[in-house]
Amino acid sequence: MLDCTPKEMKQRHGAVINPAKTCQPIGAMYAALGIHSCLPHSHGSQGCCSFHRMHLSRHFREPAMASTSSFTEGASVFGGGANLKTAIKNVFSIYNPAVMAIHTTCLTETIGDDIPSIIKSAEVPEGKLVIHANTPSYQGSHITGFSNMTKGMVAYIAETASPVKKEQANIIPGFVNPGDMREIKRIVKAMGIKFIMFPDTSGVMDAPMTGKFTMYPQGGATVAQIKDSGNSKITLALGRFASSDAADALTKKCQVPAAVLKTPIGIKATDALLLSLRRTFAQEVPAELEEERGQLVDIMTDTHFHFHGKTVAIFGDPDVVTGLTEFVLSLGMVPLHILTGTPGGAMGSAVGSFEDDINELLTQAGISANVKAGGDLFTLHQWIKNQPVDLIIGNTYGKYIARAEDIPLVRVGFPVLDRSVHSYLPVVGYRGAMRLIESISGALLERADRDAADEDFELVM
Amino acid sequence: MAVTEKQLQEILDQYPAKVQKNRKKHILIKDGEQGAQIIEANTRTVPGIITNRGCAYAGCKGVVLGPLKDMVHITHGPIGCAYYTWGTRRNKAKNDDPSQYFLNYSFSTDMQESDIVFGGEKKLAKVIDDVVEIFHPKAITVSATCPVGLIGDDVGAVAKAAEGRHGIPVLSFSCEGYKGVSQSAGHHIANNILMDKVIGASDLEEAPGKYAINILGEYNIGGDSWEIERVLKEIGYTIVSVMTGDGTYKDLRNAHTAELNLVQCHRSINYIAEMLETKYGTPWLKVNFIGVQGTTDSLRNMALYFGDEALIQKTEEVIAREVARVEPLLDQYKKICDGKTAFCFVGGSRGHHYQGLFSELGIETVLAGYEFAHRDDYEGREVIPTIKTDADSKNIPELHVTTDERRFRLKVSPAKMEELKKKIPLSYYAGMNAEMKDGSIIVDDLNHFETEEFIKILKPDIFASGIKDKYVIQKMGIPAKQLHSYDYSGPYAGFNGAVNFARDVSMGFASPTWNFIVPPWQDEPLLSGTVNEEGVA
């Protein structure tokens, strides 16, 4: 497996080998699916749209509906206005969504189609909404695309009704699974705080089996909710890369102050979320959540010897990797290689440096490690060849390295294509942290069992 | 159950006028009495219709080139295109030369904004240099993506210069996603370059064994090709090359030495099949290794072509043994499948091939179609002269090969060819429509709306298509079988494949899961009790 990957690292001059990211539009498509009764639309040639739908379907094992402008060579040369106008007409008359959320591809960005003017001259039925985001694939990654579409929701939909803000929070959950979004909602509800979450793919990308196909399932943030986000007291942007641009836009457009927090993975980031809610709304953390936290600490204490001092490589999307790194440090583990494919900050955005964030966490823990933004799995594999680890945490693509180097893999993040259930259950919050410990400790103990000599094979561990 | 013209019109009536006019030509109800029915195919996709189609890049790099395991395939573009074709099609290949096995890798130039603005040629050259320095491949392909054509990167010139620098072939493919109207353009583009630069590039003049064949348009999904090869090798064939499942650059160069080319997927490889016949005089035979009957017929047709008594006898021996072995296994599954109906909507060939296998299990295909096939795949190759290339496809280059004076050899005398053509599909494909039953629906570029509408009317027991449809269909409580990825199972080709397929399809029907869809309380009133009848002593 991966036999052609040499241990010796040479500087490359442009080749990306085994990427740790994909391109913007899939993130925008995923975000758009988090609006209720919305059909994402890919303005480009149809290959992109098919690839993105397929990939989402493989990760979630759910339908991922989206339409496309289906460019031909002629449109590529003369502009895609006609294609998009035809698409808008067809989508509303055949598929009747409440909202059509358009994103672009490298094709339409290169030819410079002016989406707002095309929308203006298109036939949009009364009461229907068309929003858009520019998502050039040659900038950033799928996380950037998610961020751009979320920002687009603010730009098109959010409104201020009165200068007095309501006692409610906006939550932008970032590029996480519906299971995570459900858990974040549960936590905020338990705090007794009113909130609006957008985008929200719970109920869409984890919809139940009922014997009927519903093109626009129950879930998703409604247009009314997103509109009302302009009246909230605060926006909590969970994960800087995916969420802070939209929160900033909401501050600028509707004067809603923003707090940028980490994706609440692990005990510290979840504490930070609760503290932020507690301060903003003067609401005490309920016994229910304090009990969960105590259970988590209990588990961490009981099992610390399963993972303390174990070395780990972590890769994936920047917000999730940052949360995971903080959590494994709080477990006493030693992250040696930390990598994301997403470059430092989305272009033109205020998002800071992934590497700085991680290095700060590591410095506090007194650990030095390989840290890279804009890296690929070829680099990660070479790092591991030079400095082996006990565990890899990352998405499904890590399985090649895991097999090549005989290292257990814990699947967290996007995409997970070769296991099921993962998208229904959270990795965020205290309960998500419990689940992560179960996975991490389970993977390490399975390995210990497999490798143990008969006389060292333990019944109780 | 069939769809009536009236029902079909009711479906079409829901479309805006322009869409209706368009889609009407892509749908037909099979009616044998009408003779040759014309279907429109290989035309542009209706924007916003929710098509299942992909692009030319997918057809070129994803389908035809990607399986060639000893070449490094570089995608020149932003990251998505390379990423989505990394490990997603299950074209299996054995790692028999670990230093030249690249299937688990994805190579990209990861174009950035500056590359769009200032051009990506320099970066591409550097990426090729990186790849040569790290991997030392024997050959490289470079596939273009959407923005490459627009910004005017001369990928051909970069590739040629790299060939000069490194002394290895660097093949470039202008398969920008917007070319043509579907994956099909990409097949054609890939065929042209492979024919021009690879096939026949070796010094080998004689095939390395008797009954030498190439297997064309077989991508070894889930190990299909291996199952086919198992049987062919046992009968005594020498397999020169497979295009391109578990295929190698090395073997492809020898493809000119074969005596016969087998064509499994007509759509993706018929260009090369034709050109091999023109250039080297090698006839091609349409085969179908899906299903016991298809496999048996194909093996017999091959034996007839070579006409060798020993070969014919060995063929019959192997068929008899294999059929005797798999029939009892299939019988247990037939009991589960018998009397059921299927939709079969797959890319450009399986929509036809699997109908035979379904039928062997007692499942009738009531709707079938292709994403991107051309009229000849529906109606048979005789319609080719009447097909007009429209504006959207006219820029796909045609490669015109001529007879190779030194290597051209008639494999079979013209008289014998004529005689054989009456018995077996030599250089001929009759298309899907011919084999479909009257009343069944044939749909080209089926979209989401039509999928739902036809399901409402026909209520199929199983829907065979792809990943984008799968969960839509299953939500309706109907088993969905992926016939691109085989739902991560396989092989489905050949004798063993038929058994695997029957097992998997039966599993889909027999799974207890379907019984749980309706919660038990939905069939029970909230309040229950007994009515006391007063006054009854």
mmCIF file of C-alpha atoms in Angstrom, chain B residues 196-520:
data_model
loop_
_atom_site.group_PDB
_atom_site.id
_atom_site.type_symbol
_atom_site.label_atom_id
_atom_site.label_comp_id
_atom_site.label_asym_id
_atom_site.label_seq_id
_atom_site.Cartn_x
_atom_site.Cartn_y
_atom_site.Cartn_z
ATOM 1 C CA ASP B 196 -2.396 7.735 -31.465
ATOM 2 C CA LYS B 197 0.373 7.505 -28.875
ATOM 3 C CA VAL B 198 0.207 4.197 -27.040
ATOM 4 C CA ILE B 199 -1.387 1.344 -28.954
ATOM 5 C CA GLY B 200 1.161 -0.186 -31.290
ATOM 6 C CA ALA B 201 4.060 1.698 -29.701
ATOM 7 C CA SER B 202 6.010 -1.468 -28.869
ATOM 8 C CA ASP B 203 8.265 -3.428 -31.206
ATOM 9 C CA LEU B 204 6.332 -6.623 -30.621
ATOM 10 C CA GLU B 205 5.104 -8.075 -33.927
ATOM 11 C CA GLU B 206 3.578 -11.351 -32.789
ATOM 12 C CA ALA B 207 1.221 -11.950 -29.898
ATOM 13 C CA PRO B 208 2.840 -13.967 -27.117
ATOM 14 C CA GLY B 209 0.431 -16.893 -27.528
ATOM 15 C CA LYS B 210 -2.440 -18.548 -29.390
ATOM 16 C CA TYR B 211 -5.922 -17.049 -29.810
ATOM 17 C CA ALA B 212 -4.666 -13.613 -28.886
ATOM 18 C CA ILE B 213 -7.334 -11.125 -27.851
ATOM 19 C CA ASN B 214 -7.725 -7.691 -26.297
ATOM 20 C CA ILE B 215 -10.595 -6.979 -23.937
ATOM 21 C CA LEU B 216 -11.886 -3.503 -24.716
ATOM 22 C CA GLY B 217 -14.147 -1.344 -22.574
ATOM 23 C CA GLU B 218 -13.780 -3.450 -19.439
ATOM 24 C CA TYR B 219 -12.716 -1.543 -16.346
ATOM 25 C CA ASN B 220 -12.545 -4.377 -13.827
ATOM 26 C CA ILE B 221 -15.091 -2.871 -11.469
ATOM 27 C CA GLY B 222 -15.143 -5.072 -8.394
ATOM 28 C CA GLY B 223 -12.898 -7.575 -10.211
ATOM 29 C CA ASP B 224 -15.157 -8.164 -13.258
ATOM 30 C CA SER B 225 -12.277 -8.485 -15.661
ATOM 31 C CA TRP B 226 -10.492 -11.026 -13.512
ATOM 32 C CA GLU B 227 -13.545 -13.272 -13.512
ATOM 33 C CA ILE B 228 -13.813 -12.969 -17.295
ATOM 34 C CA GLU B 229 -10.088 -13.608 -17.731
ATOM 35 C CA ARG B 230 -10.243 -16.662 -15.463
ATOM 36 C CA VAL B 231 -12.565 -18.372 -17.910
ATOM 37 C CA LEU B 232 -10.874 -17.097 -21.068
ATOM 38 C CA LYS B 233 -7.465 -18.228 -19.926
ATOM 39 C CA GLU B 234 -8.758 -21.649 -19.033
ATOM 40 C CA ILE B 235 -10.221 -22.057 -22.488
ATOM 41 C CA GLY B 236 -6.846 -21.172 -23.937
ATOM 42 C CA TYR B 237 -6.972 -17.515 -24.962
ATOM 43 C CA THR B 238 -3.987 -15.252 -24.681
ATOM 44 C CA ILE B 239 -4.990 -11.874 -23.315
ATOM 45 C CA VAL B 240 -2.715 -9.229 -24.762
ATOM 46 C CA SER B 241 -4.252 -6.218 -23.059
ATOM 47 C CA VAL B 242 -7.318 -5.072 -21.178
ATOM 48 C CA MET B 243 -8.627 -1.569 -21.795
ATOM 49 C CA THR B 244 -8.262 -0.479 -19.161
ATOM 50 C CA GLY B 245 -9.244 -2.404 -15.982
ATOM 51 C CA ASP B 246 -6.094 -3.594 -14.184
ATOM 52 C CA GLY B 247 -4.491 -2.368 -17.391
ATOM 53 C CA THR B 248 -0.964 -1.206 -17.950
ATOM 54 C CA TYR B 249 0.712 1.200 -20.277
ATOM 55 C CA LYS B 250 3.160 -1.608 -20.987
ATOM 56 C CA ASP B 251 0.499 -4.038 -22.278
ATOM 57 C CA LEU B 252 -1.523 -1.436 -24.123
ATOM 58 C CA ARG B 253 1.431 -0.838 -26.428
ATOM 59 C CA ASN B 254 1.136 -4.431 -27.648
ATOM 60 C CA ALA B 255 -2.572 -4.271 -28.424
ATOM 61 C CA HIS B 256 -1.910 -4.305 -32.187
ATOM 62 C CA THR B 257 -0.788 -7.927 -32.020
ATOM 63 C CA ALA B 258 -4.157 -9.414 -31.071
ATOM 64 C CA GLU B 259 -6.279 -11.489 -33.478
ATOM 65 C CA LEU B 260 -9.593 -10.260 -32.117
ATOM 66 C CA ASN B 261 -10.848 -7.401 -29.987
ATOM 67 C CA LEU B 262 -13.702 -8.012 -27.589
ATOM 68 C CA VAL B 263 -15.903 -5.006 -26.924
ATOM 69 C CA GLN B 264 -17.748 -5.103 -23.617
ATOM 70 C CA CYS B 265 -18.639 -1.408 -23.211
ATOM 71 C CA HIS B 266 -19.423 -0.276 -26.724
ATOM 72 C CA ARG B 267 -19.923 3.375 -25.835
ATOM 73 C CA SER B 268 -16.572 4.079 -24.243
ATOM 74 C CA ILE B 269 -14.264 2.122 -26.501
ATOM 75 C CA ASN B 270 -15.887 1.613 -29.922
ATOM 76 C CA TYR B 271 -13.621 4.342 -31.317
ATOM 77 C CA ILE B 272 -10.500 2.322 -30.576
ATOM 78 C CA ALA B 273 -12.187 -0.872 -31.758
ATOM 79 C CA GLU B 274 -12.932 0.720 -35.115
ATOM 80 C CA MET B 275 -9.510 2.257 -35.445
ATOM 81 C CA LEU B 276 -7.764 -1.025 -34.621
ATOM 82 C CA GLU B 277 -9.697 -2.639 -37.438
ATOM 83 C CA THR B 278 -8.779 0.090 -39.903
ATOM 84 C CA LYS B 279 -5.154 0.308 -38.915
ATOM 85 C CA TYR B 280 -4.221 -3.306 -38.189
ATOM 86 C CA GLY B 281 -7.090 -5.308 -39.695
ATOM 87 C CA THR B 282 -8.237 -6.687 -36.339
ATOM 88 C CA PRO B 283 -11.992 -7.294 -36.212
ATOM 89 C CA TRP B 284 -13.964 -6.680 -33.056
ATOM 90 C CA LEU B 285 -16.709 -8.724 -31.504
ATOM 91 C CA LYS B 286 -19.437 -7.298 -29.307
ATOM 92 C CA VAL B 287 -19.508 -9.420 -26.188
ATOM 93 C CA ASN B 288 -21.562 -9.317 -23.024
ATOM 94 C CA PHE B 289 -20.102 -11.115 -20.058
ATOM 95 C CA ILE B 290 -22.967 -10.103 -17.772
ATOM 96 C CA GLY B 291 -25.262 -13.023 -17.007
ATOM 97 C CA VAL B 292 -24.848 -16.738 -17.650
ATOM 98 C CA GLN B 293 -26.518 -16.553 -21.048
ATOM 99 C CA GLY B 294 -24.575 -13.474 -22.105
ATOM 100 C CA THR B 295 -21.317 -15.045 -21.038
ATOM 101 C CA THR B 296 -22.102 -18.364 -22.704
ATOM 102 C CA ASP B 297 -23.116 -16.695 -25.960
ATOM 103 C CA SER B 298 -20.023 -14.521 -25.953
ATOM 104 C CA LEU B 299 -17.720 -17.482 -25.407
ATOM 105 C CA ARG B 300 -19.385 -19.455 -28.207
ATOM 106 C CA ASN B 301 -19.161 -16.487 -30.580
ATOM 107 C CA MET B 302 -15.466 -16.148 -29.849
ATOM 108 C CA ALA B 303 -14.882 -19.836 -30.494
ATOM 109 C CA LEU B 304 -16.801 -19.567 -33.760
ATOM 110 C CA TYR B 305 -14.622 -16.665 -34.841
ATOM 111 C CA PHE B 306 -11.418 -18.606 -34.342
ATOM 112 C CA GLY B 307 -13.131 -21.682 -35.771
ATOM 113 C CA ASP B 308 -10.691 -24.093 -34.216
ATOM 114 C CA GLU B 309 -12.283 -27.443 -33.287
ATOM 115 C CA ALA B 310 -10.176 -27.923 -30.168
ATOM 116 C CA LEU B 311 -11.030 -24.433 -29.009
ATOM 117 C CA ILE B 312 -14.738 -24.976 -29.651
ATOM 118 C CA GLN B 313 -14.644 -28.204 -27.724
ATOM 119 C CA LYS B 314 -12.773 -26.699 -24.799
ATOM 120 C CA THR B 315 -15.230 -23.795 -24.796
ATOM 121 C CA GLU B 316 -18.163 -26.193 -24.515
ATOM 122 C CA GLU B 317 -16.436 -28.140 -21.762
ATOM 123 C CA VAL B 318 -15.835 -25.040 -19.697
ATOM 124 C CA ILE B 319 -19.345 -23.729 -20.311
ATOM 125 C CA ALA B 320 -20.911 -27.038 -19.330
ATOM 126 C CA ARG B 321 -18.897 -27.272 -16.161
ATOM 127 C CA GLU B 322 -19.438 -23.646 -15.116
ATOM 128 C CA VAL B 323 -23.154 -23.678 -15.875
ATOM 129 C CA ALA B 324 -23.597 -26.931 -13.962
ATOM 130 C CA ARG B 325 -21.758 -25.376 -11.050
ATOM 131 C CA VAL B 326 -23.595 -22.042 -10.892
ATOM 132 C CA GLU B 327 -27.150 -23.123 -11.845
ATOM 133 C CA PRO B 328 -27.986 -24.677 -8.476
ATOM 134 C CA LEU B 329 -26.563 -21.634 -6.729
ATOM 135 C CA LEU B 330 -28.685 -19.331 -8.871
ATOM 136 C CA ASP B 331 -31.808 -21.438 -8.370
ATOM 137 C CA GLN B 332 -32.032 -20.617 -4.673
ATOM 138 C CA TYR B 333 -32.003 -16.895 -5.523
ATOM 139 C CA LYS B 334 -34.471 -17.195 -8.401
ATOM 140 C CA LYS B 335 -37.091 -18.229 -5.876
ATOM 141 C CA ILE B 336 -36.705 -14.855 -4.183
ATOM 142 C CA CYS B 337 -36.479 -12.791 -7.372
ATOM 143 C CA ASP B 338 -39.013 -14.418 -9.655
ATOM 144 C CA GLY B 339 -41.839 -12.236 -10.925
ATOM 145 C CA LYS B 340 -40.327 -8.943 -9.864
ATOM 146 C CA THR B 341 -39.725 -5.848 -11.986
ATOM 147 C CA ALA B 342 -36.733 -3.554 -12.331
ATOM 148 C CA PHE B 343 -35.649 -0.147 -13.567
ATOM 149 C CA CYS B 344 -32.201 -0.220 -15.065
ATOM 150 C CA PHE B 345 -30.677 3.203 -15.622
ATOM 151 C CA VAL B 346 -26.905 3.216 -15.881
ATOM 152 C CA GLY B 347 -24.201 5.148 -17.750
ATOM 153 C CA GLY B 348 -23.659 4.014 -21.312
ATOM 154 C CA SER B 349 -23.703 0.216 -21.414
ATOM 155 C CA ARG B 350 -24.918 -1.505 -18.267
ATOM 156 C CA GLY B 351 -28.449 -0.234 -18.845
ATOM 157 C CA HIS B 352 -28.537 -2.918 -21.530
ATOM 158 C CA HIS B 353 -26.173 -5.581 -20.251
ATOM 159 C CA TYR B 354 -27.854 -6.205 -16.924
ATOM 160 C CA GLN B 355 -31.291 -6.798 -18.397
ATOM 161 C CA GLY B 356 -30.244 -10.293 -19.404
ATOM 162 C CA LEU B 357 -29.048 -11.139 -15.935
ATOM 163 C CA PHE B 358 -32.188 -9.702 -14.360
ATOM 164 C CA SER B 359 -34.249 -11.784 -16.736
ATOM 165 C CA GLU B 360 -32.362 -14.966 -15.836
ATOM 166 C CA LEU B 361 -33.417 -14.359 -12.238
ATOM 167 C CA GLY B 362 -37.022 -13.868 -13.274
ATOM 168 C CA ILE B 363 -36.934 -10.074 -13.016
ATOM 169 C CA GLU B 364 -38.429 -8.104 -15.883
ATOM 170 C CA THR B 365 -36.865 -4.758 -16.778
ATOM 171 C CA VAL B 366 -39.735 -2.322 -17.325
ATOM 172 C CA LEU B 367 -37.694 0.847 -17.755
ATOM 173 C CA ALA B 368 -34.150 1.223 -18.989
ATOM 174 C CA GLY B 369 -31.925 3.959 -20.222
ATOM 175 C CA TYR B 370 -28.541 5.524 -20.360
ATOM 176 C CA GLU B 371 -27.052 8.759 -19.042
ATOM 177 C CA PHE B 372 -24.869 9.457 -22.037
ATOM 178 C CA ALA B 373 -25.092 6.760 -24.673
ATOM 179 C CA HIS B 374 -25.582 7.691 -28.331
ATOM 180 C CA ARG B 375 -28.326 6.562 -30.669
ATOM 181 C CA ASP B 376 -26.262 3.571 -31.843
ATOM 182 C CA ASP B 377 -26.230 2.202 -28.282
ATOM 183 C CA TYR B 378 -30.023 2.361 -28.283
ATOM 184 C CA GLU B 379 -30.879 1.621 -31.888
ATOM 185 C CA GLY B 380 -27.884 -0.312 -33.201
ATOM 186 C CA ARG B 381 -24.843 0.683 -35.235
ATOM 187 C CA GLU B 382 -26.753 0.779 -38.505
ATOM 188 C CA VAL B 383 -28.080 4.229 -37.533
ATOM 189 C CA ILE B 384 -24.588 5.733 -37.315
ATOM 190 C CA PRO B 385 -24.647 7.207 -40.823
ATOM 191 C CA THR B 386 -27.863 9.040 -39.962
ATOM 192 C CA ILE B 387 -26.559 10.577 -36.720
ATOM 193 C CA LYS B 388 -25.862 14.269 -37.098
ATOM 194 C CA THR B 389 -23.185 15.702 -34.843
ATOM 195 C CA ASP B 390 -24.736 18.753 -33.232
ATOM 196 C CA ALA B 391 -23.080 22.047 -32.280
ATOM 197 C CA ASP B 392 -22.291 20.859 -28.759
ATOM 198 C CA SER B 393 -20.243 17.863 -29.849
ATOM 199 C CA LYS B 394 -18.730 19.024 -33.108
ATOM 200 C CA ASN B 395 -15.545 20.197 -31.396
ATOM 201 C CA ILE B 396 -14.643 16.733 -30.177
ATOM 202 C CA PRO B 397 -11.764 15.800 -32.451
ATOM 203 C CA GLU B 398 -12.109 12.822 -34.776
ATOM 204 C CA LEU B 399 -8.922 10.842 -35.211
ATOM 205 C CA HIS B 400 -8.582 9.399 -38.688
ATOM 206 C CA VAL B 401 -6.223 6.456 -38.791
ATOM 207 C CA THR B 402 -5.021 4.815 -41.950
ATOM 208 C CA THR B 403 -3.831 1.327 -42.709
ATOM 209 C CA ASP B 404 -0.482 0.501 -41.141
ATOM 210 C CA GLU B 405 1.299 -0.735 -44.293
ATOM 211 C CA ARG B 406 3.787 -2.827 -42.367
ATOM 212 C CA ARG B 407 1.536 -4.314 -39.717
ATOM 213 C CA PHE B 408 -1.894 -4.520 -41.337
ATOM 214 C CA ARG B 409 -2.952 -8.115 -41.655
ATOM 215 C CA LEU B 410 -6.331 -9.551 -42.538
ATOM 216 C CA LYS B 411 -7.101 -11.858 -39.634
ATOM 217 C CA VAL B 412 -9.956 -13.499 -41.471
ATOM 218 C CA SER B 413 -10.616 -13.668 -45.212
ATOM 219 C CA PRO B 414 -13.317 -11.259 -46.451
ATOM 220 C CA ALA B 415 -15.522 -14.172 -47.452
ATOM 221 C CA LYS B 416 -15.192 -15.765 -44.035
ATOM 222 C CA MET B 417 -15.889 -12.399 -42.408
ATOM 223 C CA GLU B 418 -19.141 -12.051 -44.315
ATOM 224 C CA GLU B 419 -20.154 -15.533 -43.324
ATOM 225 C CA LEU B 420 -19.283 -14.922 -39.671
ATOM 226 C CA LYS B 421 -21.112 -11.622 -39.593
ATOM 227 C CA LYS B 422 -24.337 -13.455 -40.332
ATOM 228 C CA LYS B 423 -23.879 -15.515 -37.193
ATOM 229 C CA ILE B 424 -22.100 -13.322 -34.670
ATOM 230 C CA PRO B 425 -21.918 -9.563 -33.914
ATOM 231 C CA LEU B 426 -18.609 -8.867 -35.624
ATOM 232 C CA SER B 427 -17.909 -5.140 -35.833
ATOM 233 C CA TYR B 428 -21.558 -4.718 -34.949
ATOM 234 C CA TYR B 429 -23.738 -3.851 -32.000
ATOM 235 C CA ALA B 430 -27.504 -4.130 -32.201
ATOM 236 C CA GLY B 431 -28.190 -1.771 -29.314
ATOM 237 C CA MET B 432 -30.417 -1.988 -26.290
ATOM 238 C CA ASN B 433 -33.835 -1.287 -27.781
ATOM 239 C CA ALA B 434 -33.902 -4.479 -29.824
ATOM 240 C CA GLU B 435 -33.895 -6.643 -26.722
ATOM 241 C CA MET B 436 -36.516 -4.746 -24.784
ATOM 242 C CA LYS B 437 -40.059 -5.964 -24.488
ATOM 243 C CA ASP B 438 -42.976 -4.135 -26.024
ATOM 244 C CA GLY B 439 -44.483 -1.643 -23.640
ATOM 245 C CA SER B 440 -41.288 -1.038 -21.714
ATOM 246 C CA ILE B 441 -39.996 2.505 -21.336
ATOM 247 C CA ILE B 442 -36.704 3.675 -22.731
ATOM 248 C CA VAL B 443 -35.436 6.950 -21.330
ATOM 249 C CA ASP B 444 -32.336 8.872 -22.274
ATOM 250 C CA ASP B 445 -30.725 11.115 -19.627
ATOM 251 C CA LEU B 446 -33.405 10.248 -17.066
ATOM 252 C CA ASN B 447 -33.702 13.004 -14.477
ATOM 253 C CA HIS B 448 -34.990 13.181 -10.937
ATOM 254 C CA PHE B 449 -38.495 14.348 -11.832
ATOM 255 C CA GLU B 450 -39.051 11.549 -14.333
ATOM 256 C CA THR B 451 -37.575 9.023 -11.902
ATOM 257 C CA GLU B 452 -40.241 9.868 -9.329
ATOM 258 C CA GLU B 453 -43.033 9.960 -11.903
ATOM 259 C CA PHE B 454 -42.187 6.616 -13.495
ATOM 260 C CA ILE B 455 -41.824 5.000 -10.098
ATOM 261 C CA LYS B 456 -45.318 6.191 -9.177
ATOM 262 C CA ILE B 457 -46.778 4.494 -12.231
ATOM 263 C CA LEU B 458 -44.670 1.375 -12.536
ATOM 264 C CA LYS B 459 -43.844 0.684 -8.880
ATOM 265 C CA PRO B 460 -40.720 -1.339 -9.632
ATOM 266 C CA ASP B 461 -39.432 -3.833 -7.082
ATOM 267 C CA ILE B 462 -35.840 -2.758 -7.581
ATOM 268 C CA PHE B 463 -34.088 0.221 -9.137
ATOM 269 C CA ALA B 464 -30.613 -0.307 -10.506
ATOM 270 C CA SER B 465 -28.694 2.940 -10.957
ATOM 271 C CA GLY B 466 -26.061 4.949 -9.100
ATOM 272 C CA ILE B 467 -25.169 6.598 -5.821
ATOM 273 C CA LYS B 468 -27.042 9.860 -6.470
ATOM 274 C CA ASP B 469 -30.308 7.942 -6.915
ATOM 275 C CA LYS B 470 -29.759 5.197 -4.412
ATOM 276 C CA TYR B 471 -30.928 6.863 -1.235
ATOM 277 C CA VAL B 472 -33.760 8.665 -3.012
ATOM 278 C CA ILE B 473 -35.163 5.312 -4.094
ATOM 279 C CA GLN B 474 -34.574 3.576 -0.784
ATOM 280 C CA LYS B 475 -36.412 6.334 1.061
ATOM 281 C CA MET B 476 -39.446 5.236 -0.972
ATOM 282 C CA GLY B 477 -39.058 1.754 0.425
ATOM 283 C CA ILE B 478 -37.707 0.305 -2.817
ATOM 284 C CA PRO B 479 -34.413 -1.609 -2.922
ATOM 285 C CA ALA B 480 -31.780 0.259 -4.931
ATOM 286 C CA LYS B 481 -28.867 -1.560 -6.464
ATOM 287 C CA GLN B 482 -25.869 0.466 -7.583
ATOM 288 C CA LEU B 483 -24.738 -0.793 -10.961
ATOM 289 C CA HIS B 484 -21.737 1.511 -11.166
ATOM 290 C CA SER B 485 -20.050 0.631 -7.897
ATOM 291 C CA TYR B 486 -21.941 -2.634 -7.298
ATOM 292 C CA ASP B 487 -22.494 -1.340 -3.754
ATOM 293 C CA TYR B 488 -18.873 -2.258 -3.015
ATOM 294 C CA SER B 489 -19.449 -5.907 -3.953
ATOM 295 C CA GLY B 490 -18.521 -7.869 -7.061
ATOM 296 C CA PRO B 491 -17.449 -9.225 -9.394
ATOM 297 C CA TYR B 492 -20.799 -9.244 -11.202
ATOM 298 C CA ALA B 493 -19.427 -10.341 -14.583
ATOM 299 C CA GLY B 494 -18.984 -13.909 -15.746
ATOM 300 C CA PHE B 495 -20.303 -17.058 -14.092
ATOM 301 C CA ASN B 496 -19.279 -16.269 -10.529
ATOM 302 C CA GLY B 497 -20.433 -12.701 -11.020
ATOM 303 C CA ALA B 498 -23.949 -13.843 -11.852
ATOM 304 C CA VAL B 499 -24.107 -15.670 -8.535
ATOM 305 C CA ASN B 500 -22.759 -12.669 -6.630
ATOM 306 C CA PHE B 501 -25.293 -10.425 -8.308
ATOM 307 C CA ALA B 502 -28.152 -12.799 -7.594
ATOM 308 C CA ARG B 503 -27.085 -13.019 -3.960
ATOM 309 C CA ASP B 504 -26.860 -9.242 -3.575
ATOM 310 C CA VAL B 505 -30.159 -8.542 -5.297
ATOM 311 C CA SER B 506 -31.897 -11.213 -3.226
ATOM 312 C CA MET B 507 -30.412 -9.695 -0.105
ATOM 313 C CA GLY B 508 -31.984 -6.397 -1.141
ATOM 314 C CA PHE B 509 -35.417 -8.058 -1.417
ATOM 315 C CA ALA B 510 -35.113 -10.279 1.629
ATOM 316 C CA SER B 511 -33.709 -7.825 4.128
ATOM 317 C CA PRO B 512 -36.024 -7.571 7.159
ATOM 318 C CA THR B 513 -35.454 -3.807 7.173
ATOM 319 C CA TRP B 514 -38.385 -3.089 4.830
ATOM 320 C CA ASN B 515 -40.818 -4.430 7.423
ATOM 321 C CA PHE B 516 -39.981 -1.729 9.927
ATOM 322 C CA ILE B 517 -40.758 1.370 7.889
ATOM 323 C CA VAL B 518 -44.213 1.917 9.346
ATOM 324 C CA PRO B 519 -44.171 2.286 13.135
ATOM 325 C CA PRO B 520 -46.554 -0.216 14.767
#
